[in-house]
PDB file of C-alpha atoms in Angstrom:
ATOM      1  CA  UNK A   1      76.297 -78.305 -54.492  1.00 60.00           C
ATOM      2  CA  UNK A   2      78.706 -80.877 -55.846  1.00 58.00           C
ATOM      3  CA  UNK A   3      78.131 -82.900 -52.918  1.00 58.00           C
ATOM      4  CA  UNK A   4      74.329 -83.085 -53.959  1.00 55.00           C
ATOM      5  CA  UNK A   5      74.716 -83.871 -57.510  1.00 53.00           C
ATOM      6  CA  UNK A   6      77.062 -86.656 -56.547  1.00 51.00           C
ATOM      7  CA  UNK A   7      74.197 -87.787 -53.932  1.00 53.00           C
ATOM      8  CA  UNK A   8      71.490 -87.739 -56.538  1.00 52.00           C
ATOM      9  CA  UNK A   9      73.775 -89.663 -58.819  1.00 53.00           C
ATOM     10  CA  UNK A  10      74.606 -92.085 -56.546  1.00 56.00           C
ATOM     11  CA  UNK A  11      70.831 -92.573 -55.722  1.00 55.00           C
ATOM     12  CA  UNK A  12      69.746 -93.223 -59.360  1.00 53.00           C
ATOM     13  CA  UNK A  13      72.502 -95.837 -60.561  1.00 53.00           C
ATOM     14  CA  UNK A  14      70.673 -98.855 -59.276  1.00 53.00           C
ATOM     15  CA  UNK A  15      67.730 -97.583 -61.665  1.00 51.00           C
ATOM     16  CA  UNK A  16      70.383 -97.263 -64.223  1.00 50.00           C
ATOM     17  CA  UNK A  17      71.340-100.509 -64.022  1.00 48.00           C
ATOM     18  CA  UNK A  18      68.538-102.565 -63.294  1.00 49.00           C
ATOM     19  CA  UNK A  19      66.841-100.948 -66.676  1.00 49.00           C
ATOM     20  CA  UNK A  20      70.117-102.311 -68.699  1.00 52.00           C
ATOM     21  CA  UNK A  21      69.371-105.468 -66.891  1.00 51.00           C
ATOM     22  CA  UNK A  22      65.645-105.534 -68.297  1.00 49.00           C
ATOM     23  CA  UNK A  23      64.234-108.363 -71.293  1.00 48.00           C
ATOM     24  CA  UNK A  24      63.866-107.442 -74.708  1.00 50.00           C
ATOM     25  CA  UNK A  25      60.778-107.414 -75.415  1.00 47.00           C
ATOM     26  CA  UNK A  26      59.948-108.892 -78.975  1.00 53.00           C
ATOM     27  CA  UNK A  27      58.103-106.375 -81.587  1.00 65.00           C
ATOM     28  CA  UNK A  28      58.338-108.591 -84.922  1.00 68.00           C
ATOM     29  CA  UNK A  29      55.266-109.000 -86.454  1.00 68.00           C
ATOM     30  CA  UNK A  30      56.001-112.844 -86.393  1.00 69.00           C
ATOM     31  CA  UNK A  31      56.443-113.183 -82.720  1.00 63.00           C
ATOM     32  CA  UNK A  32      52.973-111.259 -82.132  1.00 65.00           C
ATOM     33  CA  UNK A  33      51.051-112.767 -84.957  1.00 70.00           C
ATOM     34  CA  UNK A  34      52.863-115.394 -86.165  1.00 68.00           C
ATOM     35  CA  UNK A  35      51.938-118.886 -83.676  1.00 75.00           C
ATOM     36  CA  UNK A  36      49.106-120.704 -85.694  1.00 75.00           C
ATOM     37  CA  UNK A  37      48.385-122.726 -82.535  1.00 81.00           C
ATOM     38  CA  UNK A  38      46.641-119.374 -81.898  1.00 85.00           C
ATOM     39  CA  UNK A  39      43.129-118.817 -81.228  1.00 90.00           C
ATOM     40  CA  UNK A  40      41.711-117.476 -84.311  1.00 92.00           C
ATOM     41  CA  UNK A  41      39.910-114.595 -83.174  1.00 92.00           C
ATOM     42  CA  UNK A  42      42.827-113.401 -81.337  1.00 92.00           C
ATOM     43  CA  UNK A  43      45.555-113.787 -83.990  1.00 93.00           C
ATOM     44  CA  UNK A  44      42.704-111.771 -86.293  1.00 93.00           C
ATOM     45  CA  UNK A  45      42.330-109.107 -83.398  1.00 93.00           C
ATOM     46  CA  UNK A  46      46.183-108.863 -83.655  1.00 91.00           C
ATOM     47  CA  UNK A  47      46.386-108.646 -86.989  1.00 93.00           C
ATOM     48  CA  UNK A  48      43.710-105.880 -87.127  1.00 94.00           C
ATOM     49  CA  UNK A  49      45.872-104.155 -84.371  1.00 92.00           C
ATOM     50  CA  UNK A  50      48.858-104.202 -86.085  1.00 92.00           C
ATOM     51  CA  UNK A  51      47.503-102.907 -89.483  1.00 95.00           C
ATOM     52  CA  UNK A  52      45.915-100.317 -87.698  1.00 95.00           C
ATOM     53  CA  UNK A  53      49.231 -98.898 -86.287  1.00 93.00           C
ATOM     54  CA  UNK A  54      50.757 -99.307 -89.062  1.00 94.00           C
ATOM     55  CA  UNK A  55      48.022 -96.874 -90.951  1.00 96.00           C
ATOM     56  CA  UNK A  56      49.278 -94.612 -88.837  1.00 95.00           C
ATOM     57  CA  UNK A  57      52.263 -94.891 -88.975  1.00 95.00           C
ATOM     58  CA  UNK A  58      52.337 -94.355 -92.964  1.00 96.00           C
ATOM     59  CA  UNK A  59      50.031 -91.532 -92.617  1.00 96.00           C
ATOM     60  CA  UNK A  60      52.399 -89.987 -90.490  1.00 96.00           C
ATOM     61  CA  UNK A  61      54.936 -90.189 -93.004  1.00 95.00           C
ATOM     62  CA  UNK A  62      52.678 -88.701 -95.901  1.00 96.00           C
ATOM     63  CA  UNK A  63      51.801 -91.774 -97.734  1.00 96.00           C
ATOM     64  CA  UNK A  64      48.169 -91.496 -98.102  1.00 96.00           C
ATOM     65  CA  UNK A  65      48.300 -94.447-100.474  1.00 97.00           C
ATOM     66  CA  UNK A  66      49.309 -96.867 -97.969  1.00 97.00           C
ATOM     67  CA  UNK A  67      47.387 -95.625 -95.615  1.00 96.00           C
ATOM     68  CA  UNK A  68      44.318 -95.849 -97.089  1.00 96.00           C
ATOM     69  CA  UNK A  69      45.512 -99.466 -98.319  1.00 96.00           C
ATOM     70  CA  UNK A  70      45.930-100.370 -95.619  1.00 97.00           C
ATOM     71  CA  UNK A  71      42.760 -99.031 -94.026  1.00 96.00           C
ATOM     72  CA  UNK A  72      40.359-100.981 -96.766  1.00 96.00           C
ATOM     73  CA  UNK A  73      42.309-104.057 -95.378  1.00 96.00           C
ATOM     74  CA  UNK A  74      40.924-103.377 -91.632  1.00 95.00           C
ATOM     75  CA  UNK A  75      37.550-103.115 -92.910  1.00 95.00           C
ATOM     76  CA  UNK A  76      38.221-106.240 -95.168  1.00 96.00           C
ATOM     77  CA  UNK A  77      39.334-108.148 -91.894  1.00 95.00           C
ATOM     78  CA  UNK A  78      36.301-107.497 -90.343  1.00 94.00           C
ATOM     79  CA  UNK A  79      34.524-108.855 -92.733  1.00 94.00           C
ATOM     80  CA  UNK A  80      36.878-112.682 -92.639  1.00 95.00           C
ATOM     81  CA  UNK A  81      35.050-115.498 -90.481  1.00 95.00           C
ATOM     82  CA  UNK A  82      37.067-116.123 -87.758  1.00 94.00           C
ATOM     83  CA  UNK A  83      38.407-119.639 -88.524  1.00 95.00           C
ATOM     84  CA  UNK A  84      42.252-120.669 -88.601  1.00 93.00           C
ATOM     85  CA  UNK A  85      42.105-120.175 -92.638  1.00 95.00           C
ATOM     86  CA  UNK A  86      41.057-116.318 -92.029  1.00 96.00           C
ATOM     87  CA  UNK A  87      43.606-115.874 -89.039  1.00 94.00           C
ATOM     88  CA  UNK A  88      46.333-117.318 -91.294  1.00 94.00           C
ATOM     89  CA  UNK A  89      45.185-114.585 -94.237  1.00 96.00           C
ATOM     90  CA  UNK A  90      44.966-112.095 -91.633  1.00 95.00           C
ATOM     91  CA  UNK A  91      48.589-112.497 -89.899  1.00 94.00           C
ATOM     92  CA  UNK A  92      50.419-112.841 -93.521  1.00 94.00           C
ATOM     93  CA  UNK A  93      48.488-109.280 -93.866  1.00 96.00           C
ATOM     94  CA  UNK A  94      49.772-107.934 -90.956  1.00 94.00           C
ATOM     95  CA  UNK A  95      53.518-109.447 -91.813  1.00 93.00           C
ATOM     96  CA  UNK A  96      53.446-107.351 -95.416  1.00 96.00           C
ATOM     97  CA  UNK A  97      51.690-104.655 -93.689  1.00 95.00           C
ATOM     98  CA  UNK A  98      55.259-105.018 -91.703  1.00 91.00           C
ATOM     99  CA  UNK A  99      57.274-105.285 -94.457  1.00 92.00           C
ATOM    100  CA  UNK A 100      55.943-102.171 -96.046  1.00 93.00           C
ATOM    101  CA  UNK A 101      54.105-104.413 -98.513  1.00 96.00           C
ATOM    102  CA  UNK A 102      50.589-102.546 -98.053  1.00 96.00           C
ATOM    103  CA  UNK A 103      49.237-103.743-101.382  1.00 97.00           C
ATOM    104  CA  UNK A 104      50.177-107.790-100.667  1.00 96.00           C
ATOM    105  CA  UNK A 105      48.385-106.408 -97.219  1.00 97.00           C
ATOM    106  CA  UNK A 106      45.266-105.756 -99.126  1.00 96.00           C
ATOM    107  CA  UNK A 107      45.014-108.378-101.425  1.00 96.00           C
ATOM    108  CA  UNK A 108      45.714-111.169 -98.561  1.00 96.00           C
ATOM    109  CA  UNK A 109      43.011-108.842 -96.890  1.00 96.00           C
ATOM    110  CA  UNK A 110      40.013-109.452 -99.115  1.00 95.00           C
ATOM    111  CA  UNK A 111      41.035-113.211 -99.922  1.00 96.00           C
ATOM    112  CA  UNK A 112      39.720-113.263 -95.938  1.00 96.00           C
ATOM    113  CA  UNK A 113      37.073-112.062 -96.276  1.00 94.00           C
ATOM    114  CA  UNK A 114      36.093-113.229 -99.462  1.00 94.00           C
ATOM    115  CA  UNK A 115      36.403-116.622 -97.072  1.00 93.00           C
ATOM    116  CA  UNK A 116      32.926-115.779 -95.309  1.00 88.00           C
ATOM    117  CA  UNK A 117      31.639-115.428 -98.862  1.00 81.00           C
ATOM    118  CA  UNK A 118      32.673-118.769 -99.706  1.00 57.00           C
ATOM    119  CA  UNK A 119      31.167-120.383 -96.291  1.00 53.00           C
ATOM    120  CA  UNK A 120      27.847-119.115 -97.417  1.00 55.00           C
ATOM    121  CA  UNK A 121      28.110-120.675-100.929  1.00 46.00           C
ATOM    122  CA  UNK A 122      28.394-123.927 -99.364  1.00 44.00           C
ATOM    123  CA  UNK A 123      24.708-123.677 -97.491  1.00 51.00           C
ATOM    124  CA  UNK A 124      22.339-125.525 -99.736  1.00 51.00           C
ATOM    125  CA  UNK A 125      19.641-123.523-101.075  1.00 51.00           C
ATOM    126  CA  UNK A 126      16.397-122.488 -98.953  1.00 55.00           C
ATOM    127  CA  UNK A 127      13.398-123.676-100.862  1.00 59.00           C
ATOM    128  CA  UNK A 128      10.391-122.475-100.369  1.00 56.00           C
TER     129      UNK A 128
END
């Protein structure tokens, strides 16, 4: 019996080792978020990704408040146009979403969206 446990243990150190031997992989908010060379819609799908888990994540730990925060500033990202303005709004969201910050999350939230707003006050008027 010793013989086999010695065999099996034998058998399984080059999977020890090669998993030591692995990358990091990077889980900052700024590395997944953070390039503005970006493409807009993906840095805002990140962002919306990241918020998301982080809703649960505070939910999980019983603070409804942040939670909730944090899940008016999904629905205030999916309001945002998706220009590099919005995607920059969006990823500093995500960042104080990160930082445990869920009310700077909110308010950089609805400046987003309140971008798509602005886009439509600069149509001229439709006259009829």
């Amino acid at each position: 019996m010793k013989k086999l446990f010695l065999f099996a243990a034998m058998a399984f150190m080059p999977m020890l080792v090669s998993a030591q031997d692995t990358p990091e992989v990077s889980v900052s908010v700024e590395a997944i978020v953070g390039d503005a060379r970006m493409a807009p819609d993906v840095r805002i799908k990140r962002s919306l990704a990241l918020l998301q888990e982080r809703s649960t994540v505070e939910r999980e730990q019983g603070n409804a408040v942040a939670a909730d925060r944090l899940q008016q500033s999904l629905t205030y990202l999916l309001q945002a146009p998706t220009n590099a303005e919005a995607a920059e709004l969006a990823a500093q969201a995500a960042e104080a979403a990160g930082a445990g910050d869920s009310e700077t999350a909110l308010v950089l939230a609805e400046s987003a969206a309140e971008l798509a707003g602005a886009n439509e006050a600069l149509e001229p008027p439709v006259l009829e």
